[in-house]
Tab-separated table of C-alpha atoms in Angstrom:
chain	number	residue	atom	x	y	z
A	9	UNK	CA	148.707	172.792	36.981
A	10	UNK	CA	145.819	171.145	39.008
A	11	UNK	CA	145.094	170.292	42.340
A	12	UNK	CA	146.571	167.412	43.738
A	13	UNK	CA	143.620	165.228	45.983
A	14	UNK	CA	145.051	162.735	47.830
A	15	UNK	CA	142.902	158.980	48.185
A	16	UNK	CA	143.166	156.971	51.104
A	17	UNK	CA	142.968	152.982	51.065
A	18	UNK	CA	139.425	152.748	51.661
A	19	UNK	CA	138.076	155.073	48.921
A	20	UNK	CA	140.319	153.789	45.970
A	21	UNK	CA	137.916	151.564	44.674
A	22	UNK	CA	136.489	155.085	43.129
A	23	UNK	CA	139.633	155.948	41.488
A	24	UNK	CA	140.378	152.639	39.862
A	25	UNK	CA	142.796	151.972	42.937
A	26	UNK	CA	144.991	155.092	42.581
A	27	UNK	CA	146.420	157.131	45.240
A	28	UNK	CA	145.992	160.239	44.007
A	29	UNK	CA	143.749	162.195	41.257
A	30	UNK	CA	143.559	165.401	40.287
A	31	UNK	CA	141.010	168.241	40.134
A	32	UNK	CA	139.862	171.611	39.192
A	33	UNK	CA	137.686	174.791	40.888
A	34	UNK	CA	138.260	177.729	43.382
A	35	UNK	CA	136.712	175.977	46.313
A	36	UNK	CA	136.590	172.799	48.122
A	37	UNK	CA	133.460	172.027	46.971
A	38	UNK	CA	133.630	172.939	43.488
A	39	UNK	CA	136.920	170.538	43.305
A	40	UNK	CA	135.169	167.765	45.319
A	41	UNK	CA	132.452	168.018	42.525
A	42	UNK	CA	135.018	168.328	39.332
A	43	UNK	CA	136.667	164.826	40.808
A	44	UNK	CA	133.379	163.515	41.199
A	45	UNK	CA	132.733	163.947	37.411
A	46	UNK	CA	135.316	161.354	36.551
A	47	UNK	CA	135.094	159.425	40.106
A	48	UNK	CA	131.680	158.738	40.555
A	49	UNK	CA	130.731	158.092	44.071
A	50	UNK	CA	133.234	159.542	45.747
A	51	UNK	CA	131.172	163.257	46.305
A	52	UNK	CA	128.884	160.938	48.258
A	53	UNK	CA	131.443	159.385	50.727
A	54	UNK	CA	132.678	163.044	51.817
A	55	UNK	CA	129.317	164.810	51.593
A	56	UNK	CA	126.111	164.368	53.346
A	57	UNK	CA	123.136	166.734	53.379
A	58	UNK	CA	125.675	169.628	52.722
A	59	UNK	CA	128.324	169.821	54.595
A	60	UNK	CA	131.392	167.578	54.973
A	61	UNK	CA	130.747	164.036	56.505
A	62	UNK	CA	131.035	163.807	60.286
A	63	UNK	CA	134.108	161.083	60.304
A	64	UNK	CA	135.993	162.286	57.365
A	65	UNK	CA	138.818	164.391	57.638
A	66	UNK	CA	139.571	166.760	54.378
A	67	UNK	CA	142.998	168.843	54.850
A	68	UNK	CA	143.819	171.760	52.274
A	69	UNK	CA	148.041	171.238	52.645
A	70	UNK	CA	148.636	170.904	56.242
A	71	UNK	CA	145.138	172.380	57.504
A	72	UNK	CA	141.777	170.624	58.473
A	73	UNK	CA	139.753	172.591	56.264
A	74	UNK	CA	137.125	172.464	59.142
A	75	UNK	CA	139.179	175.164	60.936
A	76	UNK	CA	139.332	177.026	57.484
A	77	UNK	CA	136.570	177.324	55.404
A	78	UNK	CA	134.937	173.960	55.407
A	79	UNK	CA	133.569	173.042	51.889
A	80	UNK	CA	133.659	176.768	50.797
A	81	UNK	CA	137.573	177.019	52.162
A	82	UNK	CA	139.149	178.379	48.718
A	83	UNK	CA	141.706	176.298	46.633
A	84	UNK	CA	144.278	176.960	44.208
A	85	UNK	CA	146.645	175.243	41.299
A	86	UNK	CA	149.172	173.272	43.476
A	87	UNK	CA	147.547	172.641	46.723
A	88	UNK	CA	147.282	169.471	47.816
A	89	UNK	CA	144.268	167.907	49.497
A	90	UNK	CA	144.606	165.494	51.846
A	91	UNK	CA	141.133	163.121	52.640
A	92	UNK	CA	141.453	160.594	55.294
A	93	UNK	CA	138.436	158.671	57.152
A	94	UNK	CA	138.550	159.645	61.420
A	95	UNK	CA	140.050	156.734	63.023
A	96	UNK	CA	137.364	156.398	65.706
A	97	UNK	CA	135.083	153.755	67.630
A	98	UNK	CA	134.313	152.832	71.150
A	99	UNK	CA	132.349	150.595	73.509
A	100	UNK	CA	129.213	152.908	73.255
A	101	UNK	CA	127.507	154.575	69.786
A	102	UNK	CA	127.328	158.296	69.455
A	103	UNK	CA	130.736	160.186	71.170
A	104	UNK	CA	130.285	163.720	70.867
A	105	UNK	CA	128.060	165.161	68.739
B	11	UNK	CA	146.463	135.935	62.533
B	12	UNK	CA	148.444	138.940	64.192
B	13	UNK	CA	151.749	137.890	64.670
B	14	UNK	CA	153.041	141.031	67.705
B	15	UNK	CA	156.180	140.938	69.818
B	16	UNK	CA	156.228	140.541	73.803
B	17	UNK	CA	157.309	144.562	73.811
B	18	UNK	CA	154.460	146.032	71.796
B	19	UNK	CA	151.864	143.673	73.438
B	20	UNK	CA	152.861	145.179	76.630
B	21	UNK	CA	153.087	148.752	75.279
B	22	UNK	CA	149.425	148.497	74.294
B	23	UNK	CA	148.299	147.177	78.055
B	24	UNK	CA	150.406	150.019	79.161
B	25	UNK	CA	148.873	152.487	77.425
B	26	UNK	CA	145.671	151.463	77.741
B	27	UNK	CA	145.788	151.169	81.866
B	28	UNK	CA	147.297	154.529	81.894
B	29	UNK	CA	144.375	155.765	80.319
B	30	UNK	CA	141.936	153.691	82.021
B	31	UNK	CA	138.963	154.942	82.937
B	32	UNK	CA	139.174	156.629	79.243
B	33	UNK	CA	139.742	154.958	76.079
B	34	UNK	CA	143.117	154.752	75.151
B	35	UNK	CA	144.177	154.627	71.241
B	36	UNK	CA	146.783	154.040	68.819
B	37	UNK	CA	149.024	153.071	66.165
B	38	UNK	CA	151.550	150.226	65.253
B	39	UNK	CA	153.339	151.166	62.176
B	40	UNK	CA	154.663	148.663	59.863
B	41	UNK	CA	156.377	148.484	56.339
B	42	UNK	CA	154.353	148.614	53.845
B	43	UNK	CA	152.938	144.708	52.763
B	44	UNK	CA	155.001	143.167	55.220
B	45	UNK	CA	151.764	142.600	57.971
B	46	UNK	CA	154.721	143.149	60.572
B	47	UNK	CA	153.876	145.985	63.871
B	48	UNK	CA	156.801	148.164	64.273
B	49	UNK	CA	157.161	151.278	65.369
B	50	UNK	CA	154.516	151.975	68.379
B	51	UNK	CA	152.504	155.511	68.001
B	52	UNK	CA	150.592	156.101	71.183
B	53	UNK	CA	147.767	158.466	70.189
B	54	UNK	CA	145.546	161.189	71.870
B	55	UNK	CA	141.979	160.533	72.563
B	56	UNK	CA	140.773	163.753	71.379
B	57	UNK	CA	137.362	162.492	72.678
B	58	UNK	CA	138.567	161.615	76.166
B	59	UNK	CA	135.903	159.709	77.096
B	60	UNK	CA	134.945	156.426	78.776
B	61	UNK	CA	133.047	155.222	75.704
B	62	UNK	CA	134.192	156.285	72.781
B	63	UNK	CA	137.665	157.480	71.235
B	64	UNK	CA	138.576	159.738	68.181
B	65	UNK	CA	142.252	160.277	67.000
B	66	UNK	CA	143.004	164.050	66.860
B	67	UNK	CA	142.579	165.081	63.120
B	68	UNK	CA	146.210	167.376	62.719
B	69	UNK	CA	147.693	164.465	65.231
B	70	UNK	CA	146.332	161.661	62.567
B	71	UNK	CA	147.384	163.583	59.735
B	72	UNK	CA	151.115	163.971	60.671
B	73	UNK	CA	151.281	160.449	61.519
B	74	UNK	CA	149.861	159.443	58.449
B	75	UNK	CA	152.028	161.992	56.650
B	76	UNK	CA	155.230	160.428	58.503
B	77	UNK	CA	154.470	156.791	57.417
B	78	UNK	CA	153.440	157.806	53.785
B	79	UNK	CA	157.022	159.074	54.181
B	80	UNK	CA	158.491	155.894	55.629
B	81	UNK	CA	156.728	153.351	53.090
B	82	UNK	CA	154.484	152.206	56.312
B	83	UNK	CA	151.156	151.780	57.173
B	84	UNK	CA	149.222	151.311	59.856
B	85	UNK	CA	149.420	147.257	60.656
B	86	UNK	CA	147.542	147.682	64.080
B	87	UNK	CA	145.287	150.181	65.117
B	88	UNK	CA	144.172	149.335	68.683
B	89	UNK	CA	141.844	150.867	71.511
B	90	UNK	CA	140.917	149.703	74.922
B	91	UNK	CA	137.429	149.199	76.286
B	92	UNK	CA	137.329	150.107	79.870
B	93	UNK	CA	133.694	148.584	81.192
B	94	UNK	CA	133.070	145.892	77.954
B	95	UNK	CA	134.752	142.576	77.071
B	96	UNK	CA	137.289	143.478	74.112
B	97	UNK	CA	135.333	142.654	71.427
B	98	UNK	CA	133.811	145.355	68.433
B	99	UNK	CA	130.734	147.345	69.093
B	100	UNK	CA	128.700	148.840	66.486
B	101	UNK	CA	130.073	151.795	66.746
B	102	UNK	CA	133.681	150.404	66.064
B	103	UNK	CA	132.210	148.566	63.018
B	104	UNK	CA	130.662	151.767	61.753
B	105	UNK	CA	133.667	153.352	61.236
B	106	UNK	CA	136.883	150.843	60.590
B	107	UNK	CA	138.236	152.295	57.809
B	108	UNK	CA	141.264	150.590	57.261
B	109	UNK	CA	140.194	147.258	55.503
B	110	UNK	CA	144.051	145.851	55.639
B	111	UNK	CA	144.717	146.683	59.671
B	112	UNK	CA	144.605	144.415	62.499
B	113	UNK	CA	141.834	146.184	64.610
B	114	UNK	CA	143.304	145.064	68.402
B	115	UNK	CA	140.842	145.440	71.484
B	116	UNK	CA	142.010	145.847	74.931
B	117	UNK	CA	139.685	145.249	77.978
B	118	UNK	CA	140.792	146.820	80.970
B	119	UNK	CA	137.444	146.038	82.372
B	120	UNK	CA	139.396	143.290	84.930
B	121	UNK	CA	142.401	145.477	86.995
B	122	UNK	CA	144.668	142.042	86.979
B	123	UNK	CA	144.153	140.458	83.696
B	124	UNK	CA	143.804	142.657	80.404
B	125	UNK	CA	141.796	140.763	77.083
B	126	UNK	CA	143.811	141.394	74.298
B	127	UNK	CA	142.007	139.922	71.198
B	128	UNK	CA	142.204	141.230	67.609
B	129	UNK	CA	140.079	141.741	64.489
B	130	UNK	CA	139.827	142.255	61.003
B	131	UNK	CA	136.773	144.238	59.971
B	132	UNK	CA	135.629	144.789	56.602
B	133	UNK	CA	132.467	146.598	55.866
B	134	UNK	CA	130.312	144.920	58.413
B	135	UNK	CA	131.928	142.024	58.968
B	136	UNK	CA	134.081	141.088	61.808
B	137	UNK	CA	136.433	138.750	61.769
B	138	UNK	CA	138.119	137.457	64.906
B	139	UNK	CA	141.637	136.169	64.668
B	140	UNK	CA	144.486	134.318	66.498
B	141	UNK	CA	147.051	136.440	68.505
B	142	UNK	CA	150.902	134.900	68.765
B	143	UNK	CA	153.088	136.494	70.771
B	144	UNK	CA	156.671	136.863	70.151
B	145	UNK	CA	159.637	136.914	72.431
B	146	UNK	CA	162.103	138.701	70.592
B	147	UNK	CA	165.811	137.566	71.936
């Protein structure tokens, strides 16, 4: 059993195109740095100074794990993890901080 | 090119004048490698704001959950500009993240006539291309 991380479009070109990879470790962040191991680059696309990028979404089953735990939210053998990029953009730079 | 039916053009406007003086946002689904706008997902500006839009993450998720489900992706994603021509700004550069959609822009800047003028955009680049419009018997 693993943990099930799920790649959108944009972010395949880390995992050799494929959809999905799996991973290992009790939290977000320890998975997030197991799938790293073999898919390097990717930590860097969800991670900045810390704490989960600003316009990434990360979703432990059907949660945003920013109303769980963030990057310590605990995982487990046969959750899935969801990662898509915010769809988001407008006339003027910044939105809401 | 984007290739969009008369209906879903108009859907689009609509949507974005209801929203108007806020950004309006959205989805046209498609099957999967076809390039073909389908199915027309209206989505919430969880921003609500004049100048900048942001889908709702648990809104986005199920939607993108539902056309995993259906073999579809997203073929158009379009917003509205409400005070700008219809046309990329940084900010929509900075964060397109869907290298194979059709990025549509609608200005409802003008009250009569709305631009309607579409985009690919891949890393930094933008890419204006042709609209056709087709009336579906």
């Amino acid at each position: 059993m693993a943990i099930e991380v799920r790649i959108p479009t944009i972010l395949r070109t880390y995992t050799g195109g494929a959809k999905q990879v799996e991973g290992k470790g009790a939290t977000l962040s320890e998975l997030i740095d197991d799938v790293d191991a073999s898919h390097n680059g990717l930590k860097d696309r969800l991670i900045a100074d810390g704490t989960l990028r600003r316009f990434v979404n990360v979703y432990l089953n059907d949660e945003d794990v920013r109303f769980l735990g963030g990057l310590e939210t605990p995982v487990k053998d046969g959750d899935t993890v969801t990662v898509l990029p915010a769809v988001a953009g407008g006339a003027v730079a910044g939105g809401a901080a | 090119m984007l290739s969009i039916s008369r209906e879903l053009h108009d859907k689009i406007v609509a949507h974005a004048r209801a929203d108007h003086p806020d950004e309006a946002c959205g989805v046209i689904a498609g099957p999967e490698g076809s390039d073909r706008p389908e199915r027309f997902i209206p989505m919430m500006n969880a921003e609500r704001s004049p100048t900048f839009y942001r889908f709702d993450s648990m809104e986005q998720f199920q939607v993108w959950k539902e056309m995993d489900e259906r073999d579809e992706e997203p073929v158009v994603i379009y917003h509205s500009h409400t005070a700008t021509e219809a046309y990329p700004s940084r900010t929509d550069v900075s964060y397109a993240s869907e290298p194979g959609a059709h990025y549509v822009l609608v200005s409802t800047r003008d009250p009569e006539t709305a631009g309607f003028r579409s985009y690919r955009i891949t890393g930094d680049v933008i890419t204006e291309e042709p609209v056709e419009i087709t009336d579906v018997e």
